[in-house]
Each structure stands twice: as structure tokens, then as C-alpha cells.
PDB file of C-alpha atoms in Angstrom:
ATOM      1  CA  UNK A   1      52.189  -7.933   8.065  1.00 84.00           C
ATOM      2  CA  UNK A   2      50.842  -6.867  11.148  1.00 93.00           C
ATOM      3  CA  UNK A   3      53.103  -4.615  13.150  1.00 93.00           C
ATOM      4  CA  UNK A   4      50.462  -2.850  16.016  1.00 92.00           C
ATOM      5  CA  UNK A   5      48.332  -4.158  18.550  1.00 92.00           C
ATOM      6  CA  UNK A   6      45.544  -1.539  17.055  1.00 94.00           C
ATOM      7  CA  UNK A   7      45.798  -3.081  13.613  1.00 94.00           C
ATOM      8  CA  UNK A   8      44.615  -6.116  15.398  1.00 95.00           C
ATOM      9  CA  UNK A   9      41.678  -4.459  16.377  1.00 96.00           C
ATOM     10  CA  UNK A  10      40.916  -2.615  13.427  1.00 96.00           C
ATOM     11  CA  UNK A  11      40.959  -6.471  12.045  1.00 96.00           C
ATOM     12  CA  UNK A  12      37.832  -7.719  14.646  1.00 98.00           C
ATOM     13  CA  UNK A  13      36.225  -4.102  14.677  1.00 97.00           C
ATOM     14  CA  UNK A  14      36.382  -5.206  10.509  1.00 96.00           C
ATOM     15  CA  UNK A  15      34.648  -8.335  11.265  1.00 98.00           C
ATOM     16  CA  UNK A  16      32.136  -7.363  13.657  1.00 98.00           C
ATOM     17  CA  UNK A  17      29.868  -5.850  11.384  1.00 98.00           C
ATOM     18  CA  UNK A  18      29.329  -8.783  10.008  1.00 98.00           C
ATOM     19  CA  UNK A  19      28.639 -11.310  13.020  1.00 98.00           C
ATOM     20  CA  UNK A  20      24.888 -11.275  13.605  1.00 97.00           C
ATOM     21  CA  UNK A  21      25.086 -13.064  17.304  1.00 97.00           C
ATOM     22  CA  UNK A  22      27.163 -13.241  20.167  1.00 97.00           C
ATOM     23  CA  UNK A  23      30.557 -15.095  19.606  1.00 96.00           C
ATOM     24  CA  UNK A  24      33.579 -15.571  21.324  1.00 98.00           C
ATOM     25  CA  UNK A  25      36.993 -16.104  19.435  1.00 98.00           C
ATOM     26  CA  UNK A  26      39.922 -17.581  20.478  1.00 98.00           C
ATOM     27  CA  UNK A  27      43.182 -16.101  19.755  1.00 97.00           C
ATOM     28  CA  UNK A  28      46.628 -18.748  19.842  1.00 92.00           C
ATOM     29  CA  UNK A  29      49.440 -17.261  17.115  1.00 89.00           C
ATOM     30  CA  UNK A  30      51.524 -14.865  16.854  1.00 93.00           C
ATOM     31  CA  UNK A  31      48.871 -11.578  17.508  1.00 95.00           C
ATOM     32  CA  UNK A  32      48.305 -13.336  20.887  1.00 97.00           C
ATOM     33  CA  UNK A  33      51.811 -12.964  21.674  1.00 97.00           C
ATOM     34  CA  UNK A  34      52.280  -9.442  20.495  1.00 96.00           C
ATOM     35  CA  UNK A  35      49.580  -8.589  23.049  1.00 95.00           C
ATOM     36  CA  UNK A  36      51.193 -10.044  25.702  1.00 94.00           C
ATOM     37  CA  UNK A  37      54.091  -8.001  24.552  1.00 93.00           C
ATOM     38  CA  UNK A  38      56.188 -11.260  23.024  1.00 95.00           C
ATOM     39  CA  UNK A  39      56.181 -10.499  19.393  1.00 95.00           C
ATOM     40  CA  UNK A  40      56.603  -7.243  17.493  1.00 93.00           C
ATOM     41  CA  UNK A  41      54.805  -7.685  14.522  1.00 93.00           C
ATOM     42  CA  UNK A  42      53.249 -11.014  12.956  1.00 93.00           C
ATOM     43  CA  UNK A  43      52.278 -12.284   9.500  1.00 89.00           C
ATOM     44  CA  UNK A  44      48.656 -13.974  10.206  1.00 90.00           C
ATOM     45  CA  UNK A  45      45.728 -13.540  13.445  1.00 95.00           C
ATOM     46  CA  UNK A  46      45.277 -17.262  14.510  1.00 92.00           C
ATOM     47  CA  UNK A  47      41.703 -18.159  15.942  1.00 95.00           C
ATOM     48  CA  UNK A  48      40.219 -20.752  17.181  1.00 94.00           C
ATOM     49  CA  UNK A  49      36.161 -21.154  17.431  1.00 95.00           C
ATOM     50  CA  UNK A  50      34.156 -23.330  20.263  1.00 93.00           C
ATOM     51  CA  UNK A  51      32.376 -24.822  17.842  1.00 93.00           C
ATOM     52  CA  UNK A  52      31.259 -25.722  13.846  1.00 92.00           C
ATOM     53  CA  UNK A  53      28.340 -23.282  14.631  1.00 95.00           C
ATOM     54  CA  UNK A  54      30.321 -20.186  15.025  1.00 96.00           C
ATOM     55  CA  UNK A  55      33.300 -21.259  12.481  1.00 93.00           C
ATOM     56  CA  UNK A  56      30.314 -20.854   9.933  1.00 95.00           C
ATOM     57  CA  UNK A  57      29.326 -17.773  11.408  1.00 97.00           C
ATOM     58  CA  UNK A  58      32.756 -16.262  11.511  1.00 97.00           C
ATOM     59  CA  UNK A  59      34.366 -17.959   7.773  1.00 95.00           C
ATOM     60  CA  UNK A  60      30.946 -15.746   6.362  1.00 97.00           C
ATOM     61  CA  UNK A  61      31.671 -12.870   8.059  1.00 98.00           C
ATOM     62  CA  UNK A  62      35.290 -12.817   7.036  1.00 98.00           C
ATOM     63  CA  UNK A  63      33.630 -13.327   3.194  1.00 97.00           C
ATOM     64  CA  UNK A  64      31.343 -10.696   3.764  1.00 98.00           C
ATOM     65  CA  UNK A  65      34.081  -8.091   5.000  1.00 98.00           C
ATOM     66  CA  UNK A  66      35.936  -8.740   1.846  1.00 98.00           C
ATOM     67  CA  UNK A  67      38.327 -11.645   2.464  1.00 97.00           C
ATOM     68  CA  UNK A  68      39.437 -14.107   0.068  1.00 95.00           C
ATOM     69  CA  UNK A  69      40.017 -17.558   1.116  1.00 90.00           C
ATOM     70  CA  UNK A  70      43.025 -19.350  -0.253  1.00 82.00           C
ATOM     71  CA  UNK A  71      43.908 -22.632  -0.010  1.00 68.00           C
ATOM     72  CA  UNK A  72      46.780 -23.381   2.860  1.00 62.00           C
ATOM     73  CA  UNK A  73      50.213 -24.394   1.827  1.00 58.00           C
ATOM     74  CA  UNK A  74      52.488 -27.029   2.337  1.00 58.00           C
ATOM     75  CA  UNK A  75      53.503 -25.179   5.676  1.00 57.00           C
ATOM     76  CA  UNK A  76      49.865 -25.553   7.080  1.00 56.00           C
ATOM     77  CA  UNK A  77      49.857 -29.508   6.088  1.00 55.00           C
ATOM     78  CA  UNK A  78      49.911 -30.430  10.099  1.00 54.00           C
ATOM     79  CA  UNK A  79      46.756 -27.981  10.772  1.00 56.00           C
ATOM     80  CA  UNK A  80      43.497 -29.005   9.736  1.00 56.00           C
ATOM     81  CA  UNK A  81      43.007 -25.134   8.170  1.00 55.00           C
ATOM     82  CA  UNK A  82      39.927 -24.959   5.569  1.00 58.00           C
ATOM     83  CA  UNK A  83      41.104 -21.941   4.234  1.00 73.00           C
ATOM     84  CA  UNK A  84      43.613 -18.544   5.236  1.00 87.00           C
ATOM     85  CA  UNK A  85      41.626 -15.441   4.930  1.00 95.00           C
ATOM     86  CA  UNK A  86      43.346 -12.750   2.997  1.00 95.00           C
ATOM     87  CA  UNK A  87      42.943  -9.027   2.689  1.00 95.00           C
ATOM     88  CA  UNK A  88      45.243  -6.512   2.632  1.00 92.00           C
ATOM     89  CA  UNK A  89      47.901  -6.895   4.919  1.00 89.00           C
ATOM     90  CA  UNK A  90      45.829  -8.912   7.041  1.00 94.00           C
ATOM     91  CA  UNK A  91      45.733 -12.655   7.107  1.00 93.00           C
ATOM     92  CA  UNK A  92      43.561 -15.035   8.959  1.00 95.00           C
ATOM     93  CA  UNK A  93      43.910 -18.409  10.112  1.00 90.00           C
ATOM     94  CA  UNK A  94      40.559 -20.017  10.896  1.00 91.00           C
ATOM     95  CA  UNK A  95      40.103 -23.266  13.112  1.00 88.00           C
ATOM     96  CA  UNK A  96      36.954 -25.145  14.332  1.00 87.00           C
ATOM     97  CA  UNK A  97      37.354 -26.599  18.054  1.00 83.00           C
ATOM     98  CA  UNK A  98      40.638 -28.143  17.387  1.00 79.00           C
ATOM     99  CA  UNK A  99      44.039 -28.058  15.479  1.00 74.00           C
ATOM    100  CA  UNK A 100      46.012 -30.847  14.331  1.00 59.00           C
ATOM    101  CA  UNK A 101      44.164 -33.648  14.745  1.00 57.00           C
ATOM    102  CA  UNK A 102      42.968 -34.165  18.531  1.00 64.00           C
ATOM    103  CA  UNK A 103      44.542 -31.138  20.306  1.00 76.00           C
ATOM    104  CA  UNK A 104      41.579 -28.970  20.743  1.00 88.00           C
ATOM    105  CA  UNK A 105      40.265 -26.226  23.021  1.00 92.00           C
ATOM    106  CA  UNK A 106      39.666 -28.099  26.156  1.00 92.00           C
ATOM    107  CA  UNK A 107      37.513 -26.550  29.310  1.00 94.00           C
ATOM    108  CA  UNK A 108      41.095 -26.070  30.777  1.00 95.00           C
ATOM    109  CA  UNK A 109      42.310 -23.732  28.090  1.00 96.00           C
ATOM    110  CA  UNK A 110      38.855 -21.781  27.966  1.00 96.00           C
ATOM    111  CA  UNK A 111      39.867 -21.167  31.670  1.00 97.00           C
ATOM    112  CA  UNK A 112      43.378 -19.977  31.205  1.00 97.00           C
ATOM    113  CA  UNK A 113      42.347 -17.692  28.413  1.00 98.00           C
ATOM    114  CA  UNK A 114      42.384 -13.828  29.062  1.00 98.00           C
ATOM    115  CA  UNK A 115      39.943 -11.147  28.177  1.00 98.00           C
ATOM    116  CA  UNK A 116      40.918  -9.149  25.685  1.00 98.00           C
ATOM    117  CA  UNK A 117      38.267  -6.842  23.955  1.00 98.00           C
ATOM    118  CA  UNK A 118      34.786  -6.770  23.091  1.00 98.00           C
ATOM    119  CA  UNK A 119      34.324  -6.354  19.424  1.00 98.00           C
ATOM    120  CA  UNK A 120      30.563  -5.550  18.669  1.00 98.00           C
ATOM    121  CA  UNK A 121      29.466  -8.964  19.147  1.00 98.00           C
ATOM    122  CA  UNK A 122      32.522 -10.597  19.007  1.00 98.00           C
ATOM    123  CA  UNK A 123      34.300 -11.317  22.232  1.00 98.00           C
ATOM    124  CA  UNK A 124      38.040 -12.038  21.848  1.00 99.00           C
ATOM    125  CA  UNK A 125      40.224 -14.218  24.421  1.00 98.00           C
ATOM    126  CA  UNK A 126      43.748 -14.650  24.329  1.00 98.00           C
ATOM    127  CA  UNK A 127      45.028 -18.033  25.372  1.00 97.00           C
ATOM    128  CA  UNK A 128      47.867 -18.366  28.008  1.00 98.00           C
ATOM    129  CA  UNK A 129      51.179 -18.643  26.832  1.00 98.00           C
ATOM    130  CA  UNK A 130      51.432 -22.394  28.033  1.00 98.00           C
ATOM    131  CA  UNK A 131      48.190 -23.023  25.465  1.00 97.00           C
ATOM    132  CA  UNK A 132      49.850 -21.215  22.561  1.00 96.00           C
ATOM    133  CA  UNK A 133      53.509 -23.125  23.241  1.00 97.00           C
ATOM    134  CA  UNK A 134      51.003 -26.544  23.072  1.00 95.00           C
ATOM    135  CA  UNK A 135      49.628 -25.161  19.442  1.00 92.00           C
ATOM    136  CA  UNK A 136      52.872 -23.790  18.407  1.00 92.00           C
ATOM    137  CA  UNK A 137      54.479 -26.738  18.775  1.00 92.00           C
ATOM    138  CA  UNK A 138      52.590 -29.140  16.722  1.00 86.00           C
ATOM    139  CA  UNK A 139      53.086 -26.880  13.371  1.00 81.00           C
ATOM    140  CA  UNK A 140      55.878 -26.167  10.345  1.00 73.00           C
ATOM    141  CA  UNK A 141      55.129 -22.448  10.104  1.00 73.00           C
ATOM    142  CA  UNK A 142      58.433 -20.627   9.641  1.00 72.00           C
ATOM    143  CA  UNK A 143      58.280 -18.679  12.807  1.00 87.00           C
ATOM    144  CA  UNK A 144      56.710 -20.391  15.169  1.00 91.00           C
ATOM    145  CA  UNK A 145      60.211 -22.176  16.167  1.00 94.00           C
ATOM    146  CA  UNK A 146      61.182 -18.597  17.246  1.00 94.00           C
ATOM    147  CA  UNK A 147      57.780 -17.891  19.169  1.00 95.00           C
ATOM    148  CA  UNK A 148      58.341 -20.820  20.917  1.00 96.00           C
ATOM    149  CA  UNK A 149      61.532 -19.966  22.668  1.00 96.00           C
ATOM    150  CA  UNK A 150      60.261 -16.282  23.208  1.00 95.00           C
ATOM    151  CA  UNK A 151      57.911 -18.140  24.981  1.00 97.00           C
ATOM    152  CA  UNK A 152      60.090 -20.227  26.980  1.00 97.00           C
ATOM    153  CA  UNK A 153      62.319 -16.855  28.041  1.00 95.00           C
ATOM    154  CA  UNK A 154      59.208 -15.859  29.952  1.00 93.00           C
ATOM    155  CA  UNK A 155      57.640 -17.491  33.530  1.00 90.00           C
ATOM    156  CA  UNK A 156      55.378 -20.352  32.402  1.00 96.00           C
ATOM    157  CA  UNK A 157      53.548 -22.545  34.395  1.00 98.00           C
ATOM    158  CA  UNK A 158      55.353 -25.954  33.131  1.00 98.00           C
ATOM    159  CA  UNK A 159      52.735 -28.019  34.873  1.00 98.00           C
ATOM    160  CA  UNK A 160      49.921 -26.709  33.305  1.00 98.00           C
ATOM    161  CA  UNK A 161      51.416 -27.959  29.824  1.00 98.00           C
ATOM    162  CA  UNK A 162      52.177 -31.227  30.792  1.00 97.00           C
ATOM    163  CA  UNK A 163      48.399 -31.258  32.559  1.00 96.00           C
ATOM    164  CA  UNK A 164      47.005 -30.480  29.280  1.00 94.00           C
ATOM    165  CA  UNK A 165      48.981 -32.499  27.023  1.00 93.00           C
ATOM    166  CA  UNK A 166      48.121 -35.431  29.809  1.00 91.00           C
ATOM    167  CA  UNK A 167      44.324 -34.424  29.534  1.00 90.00           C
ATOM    168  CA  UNK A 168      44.016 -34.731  26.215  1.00 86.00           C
ATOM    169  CA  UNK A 169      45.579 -37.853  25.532  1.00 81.00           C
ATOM    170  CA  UNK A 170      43.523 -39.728  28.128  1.00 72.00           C
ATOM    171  CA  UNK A 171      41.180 -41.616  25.599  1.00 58.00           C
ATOM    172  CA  UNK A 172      44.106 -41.942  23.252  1.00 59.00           C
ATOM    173  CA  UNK A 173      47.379 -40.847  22.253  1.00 50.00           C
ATOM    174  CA  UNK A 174      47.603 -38.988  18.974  1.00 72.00           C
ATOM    175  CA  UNK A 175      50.620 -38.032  16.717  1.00 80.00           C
ATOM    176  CA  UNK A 176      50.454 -34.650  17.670  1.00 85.00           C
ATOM    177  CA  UNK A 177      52.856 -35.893  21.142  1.00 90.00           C
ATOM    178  CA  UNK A 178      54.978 -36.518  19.089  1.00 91.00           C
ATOM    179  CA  UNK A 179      55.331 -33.253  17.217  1.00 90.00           C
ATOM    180  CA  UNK A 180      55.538 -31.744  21.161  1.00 94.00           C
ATOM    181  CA  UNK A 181      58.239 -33.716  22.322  1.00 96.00           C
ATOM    182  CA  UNK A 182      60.324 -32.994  18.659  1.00 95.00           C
ATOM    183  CA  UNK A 183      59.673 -29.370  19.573  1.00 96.00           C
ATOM    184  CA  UNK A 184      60.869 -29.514  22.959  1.00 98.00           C
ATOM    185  CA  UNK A 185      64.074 -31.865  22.685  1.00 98.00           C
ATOM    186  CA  UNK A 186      64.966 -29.009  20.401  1.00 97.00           C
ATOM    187  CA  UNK A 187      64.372 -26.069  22.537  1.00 97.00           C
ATOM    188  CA  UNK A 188      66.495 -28.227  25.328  1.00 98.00           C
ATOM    189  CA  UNK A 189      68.997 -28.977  22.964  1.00 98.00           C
ATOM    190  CA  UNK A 190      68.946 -25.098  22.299  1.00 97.00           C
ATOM    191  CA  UNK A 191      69.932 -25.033  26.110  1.00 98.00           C
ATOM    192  CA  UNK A 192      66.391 -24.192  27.298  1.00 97.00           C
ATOM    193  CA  UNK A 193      65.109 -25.748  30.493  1.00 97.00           C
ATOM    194  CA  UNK A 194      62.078 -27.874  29.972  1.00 98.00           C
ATOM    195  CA  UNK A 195      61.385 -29.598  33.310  1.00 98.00           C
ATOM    196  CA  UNK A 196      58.618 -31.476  31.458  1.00 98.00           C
ATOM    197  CA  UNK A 197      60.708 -32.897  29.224  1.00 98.00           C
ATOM    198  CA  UNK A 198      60.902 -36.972  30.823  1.00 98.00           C
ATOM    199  CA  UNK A 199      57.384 -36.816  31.413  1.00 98.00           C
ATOM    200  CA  UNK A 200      56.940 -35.803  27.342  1.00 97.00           C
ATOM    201  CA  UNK A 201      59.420 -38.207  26.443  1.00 97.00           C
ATOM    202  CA  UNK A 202      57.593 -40.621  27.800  1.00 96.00           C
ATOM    203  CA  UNK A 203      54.380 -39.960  26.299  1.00 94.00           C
ATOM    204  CA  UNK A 204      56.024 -39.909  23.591  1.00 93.00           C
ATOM    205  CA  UNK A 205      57.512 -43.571  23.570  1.00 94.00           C
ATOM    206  CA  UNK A 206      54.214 -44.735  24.351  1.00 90.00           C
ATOM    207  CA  UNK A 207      52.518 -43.638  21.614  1.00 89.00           C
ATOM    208  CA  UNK A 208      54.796 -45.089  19.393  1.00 90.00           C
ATOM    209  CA  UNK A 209      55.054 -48.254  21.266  1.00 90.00           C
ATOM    210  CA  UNK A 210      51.364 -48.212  20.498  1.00 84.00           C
ATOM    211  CA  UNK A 211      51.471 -47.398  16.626  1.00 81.00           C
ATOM    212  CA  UNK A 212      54.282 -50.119  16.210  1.00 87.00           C
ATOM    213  CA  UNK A 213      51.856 -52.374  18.295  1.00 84.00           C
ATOM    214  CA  UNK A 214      48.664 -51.592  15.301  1.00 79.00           C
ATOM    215  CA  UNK A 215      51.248 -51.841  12.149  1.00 78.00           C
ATOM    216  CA  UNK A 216      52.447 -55.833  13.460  1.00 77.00           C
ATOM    217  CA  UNK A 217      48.826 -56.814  14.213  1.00 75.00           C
ATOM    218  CA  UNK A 218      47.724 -55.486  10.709  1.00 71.00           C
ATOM    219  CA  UNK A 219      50.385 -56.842   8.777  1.00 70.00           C
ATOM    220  CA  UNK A 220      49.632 -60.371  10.637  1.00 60.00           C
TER     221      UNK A 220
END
């Protein structure tokens, strides 16, 4: 359990030592809201890499500063994890480019992201509270429910969601719309105001319109 901002950077002050070349991390979970001052304490540091290159770099340097992979539970079945990184009272949660399928780090949420720290050669961002509802919402963690209408009590820019969730469905729509839209019907039925919510909806019924569409044809 994490409980301090400065444990967080004892964590990538940890790490550093052992990251040969420059690399910046991307931070999405719950240590990303208790900088912004949304969280008091969280179980895991969520991070998200640019690419396979510096996943590699960063899954040895974790190894190297003593933490034991483990292999994720039933709770982590929606997230594409490799591994959680374990020691002590820290845990890390390590993705390459992408969780759940096709929602990845996009140019637009490299933009939104906020400097945080340099960390010998590691450079830590912290993505905007609209990017972290987006990855929040897609998983089964107990907690991240909770984070997601702590998020939702603060100013967001609704647009930008909807802009990314319509960005990266443009090639295709993937089943991780409709873990969004479950996720938001419930924070509206939990009287929260999701302006979005039509637009999501609608997304939504297309992508299923378009998996019922596959099933027929293959069973014909």
C-alpha cells in the first residue's frame, strides 16, 4: 500500500538505477490520481510505456531492483498485463503501448499528459484525468469503480473523452466501448452527469450491431 506521494518517488528513484537510457513512463492508476490530489493512498503504480523497446528496458530494471513478477489475477483478465511487479509494499503494473486490447496511448494522450519528475533517466508523465477515466473504465480492479466517480466529482473536459474514444475506434470498433459505456450508464445511474453518454451509447450499439453482423455471416 502506497499512502505518500514521496513513496512514489522513492519507487522511480528505485528504478532509475537501473535504466541505462533515456525513457519516459506513463503513469494512468491510482498513483496518478493521488498526485493530482484524488486518491489518498493506492495499492499498485500503473504505467504505461511508448513502446516494446522500453517495456523491455523497464520489466529488467524492475528485475534488477529486486522485483518479483507474478502472474495477474482473475481481476487483471481485461488488461493485457505480462506480469505485476512486487516488492515490498510496492506493486507495479506494467503495460506496452496499449491496455485492453486496442485502447492505447494515442499522440492525443501523450499531449494531455503532465510533467511530473525526472527520475535519473526516467522521465515520468501523468495522464489527464479524462485519459485515466478512459483506462479505468475498461477494467475489474476493485477500486477503480470508486476512482472513477472521484474522477467525475472534479472539472473534466467531457469532449476530450468522447474525442479519444472516437479516435481510436476509427479503423474499428473494439470491445473495449463497450466496457466504457457499462462504466458510464453506471456512474449516470449513480446520478452522475455524463453529457457523453448518447454519443457512447451509440458507439456502443454499433459495435455490437457489427459483432452480431460477423457471428450470422460465420454461422452461414
Amino acid at each position: 500500500m502506497i499512502t505518500k506521494k514521496e513513496h512514489i518517488e522513492q519507487l522511480f528513484e528505485m528504478i532509475a538505477e537501473f535504466v541505462p537510457v533515456e525513457c519516459t513512463l506513463f503513469m494512468i492508476g491510482g498513483g496518478a490520481l493521488m498526485t493530482r490530489a484524488l486518491k489518498n493512498y493506492t495499492k499498485d503504480v500503473d504505467l504505461v510505456t511508448k513502446d516494446d523497446a522500453s517495456y523491455i528496458m523497464v520489466d529488467n530494471a524492475l528485475k534488477e531492483a529486486g522485483f518479483k513478477p507474478t502472474i495477474p489475477g482473475d481481476e487483471y483478465s481485461r488488461l493485457e498485463l505480462s506480469n505485476i511487479y512486487v516488492k515490498d509494499e510496492f506493486r507495479v503494473d506494467l503495460f506496452s503501448t496499449r491496455v485492453c486490447h486496442k485502447l492505447s496511448l494515442s499522440d492525443g494522450m501523450v499531449q494531455r499528459a503532465d510533467f511530473y519528475g525526472q527520475f535519473g533517466r526516467i522521465r515520468l508523465m501523468i495522464c489527464s484525468l479524462e485519459d485515466i477515466l478512459l483506462f479505468k473504465s475498461i477494467t475489474e480492479r476493485e477500486g477503480d469503480y470508486e476512482d472513477c466517480k472521484n474522477i467525475c466529482r472534479s472539472s473534466i473536459d467531457w469532449d476530450a473523452v468522447l474525442d479519444e474514444s472516437v479516435s481510436q475506434s476509427k479503423d474499428e470498433h473494439e470491445v473495449w466501448i463497450t466496457y466504457i459505456c457499462g462504466c458510464l450508464m453506471r456512474l449516470s445511474e449513480d446520478g452522475y452527469h455524463i453529457p457523453i453518454l448518447d454519443s457512447i451509447k451509440r458507439m456502443n450499439d454499433a459495435f455490437m450491431k457489427n459483432w452480431i453482423e460477423k457471428l450470422e455471416n460465420y454461422r452461414d
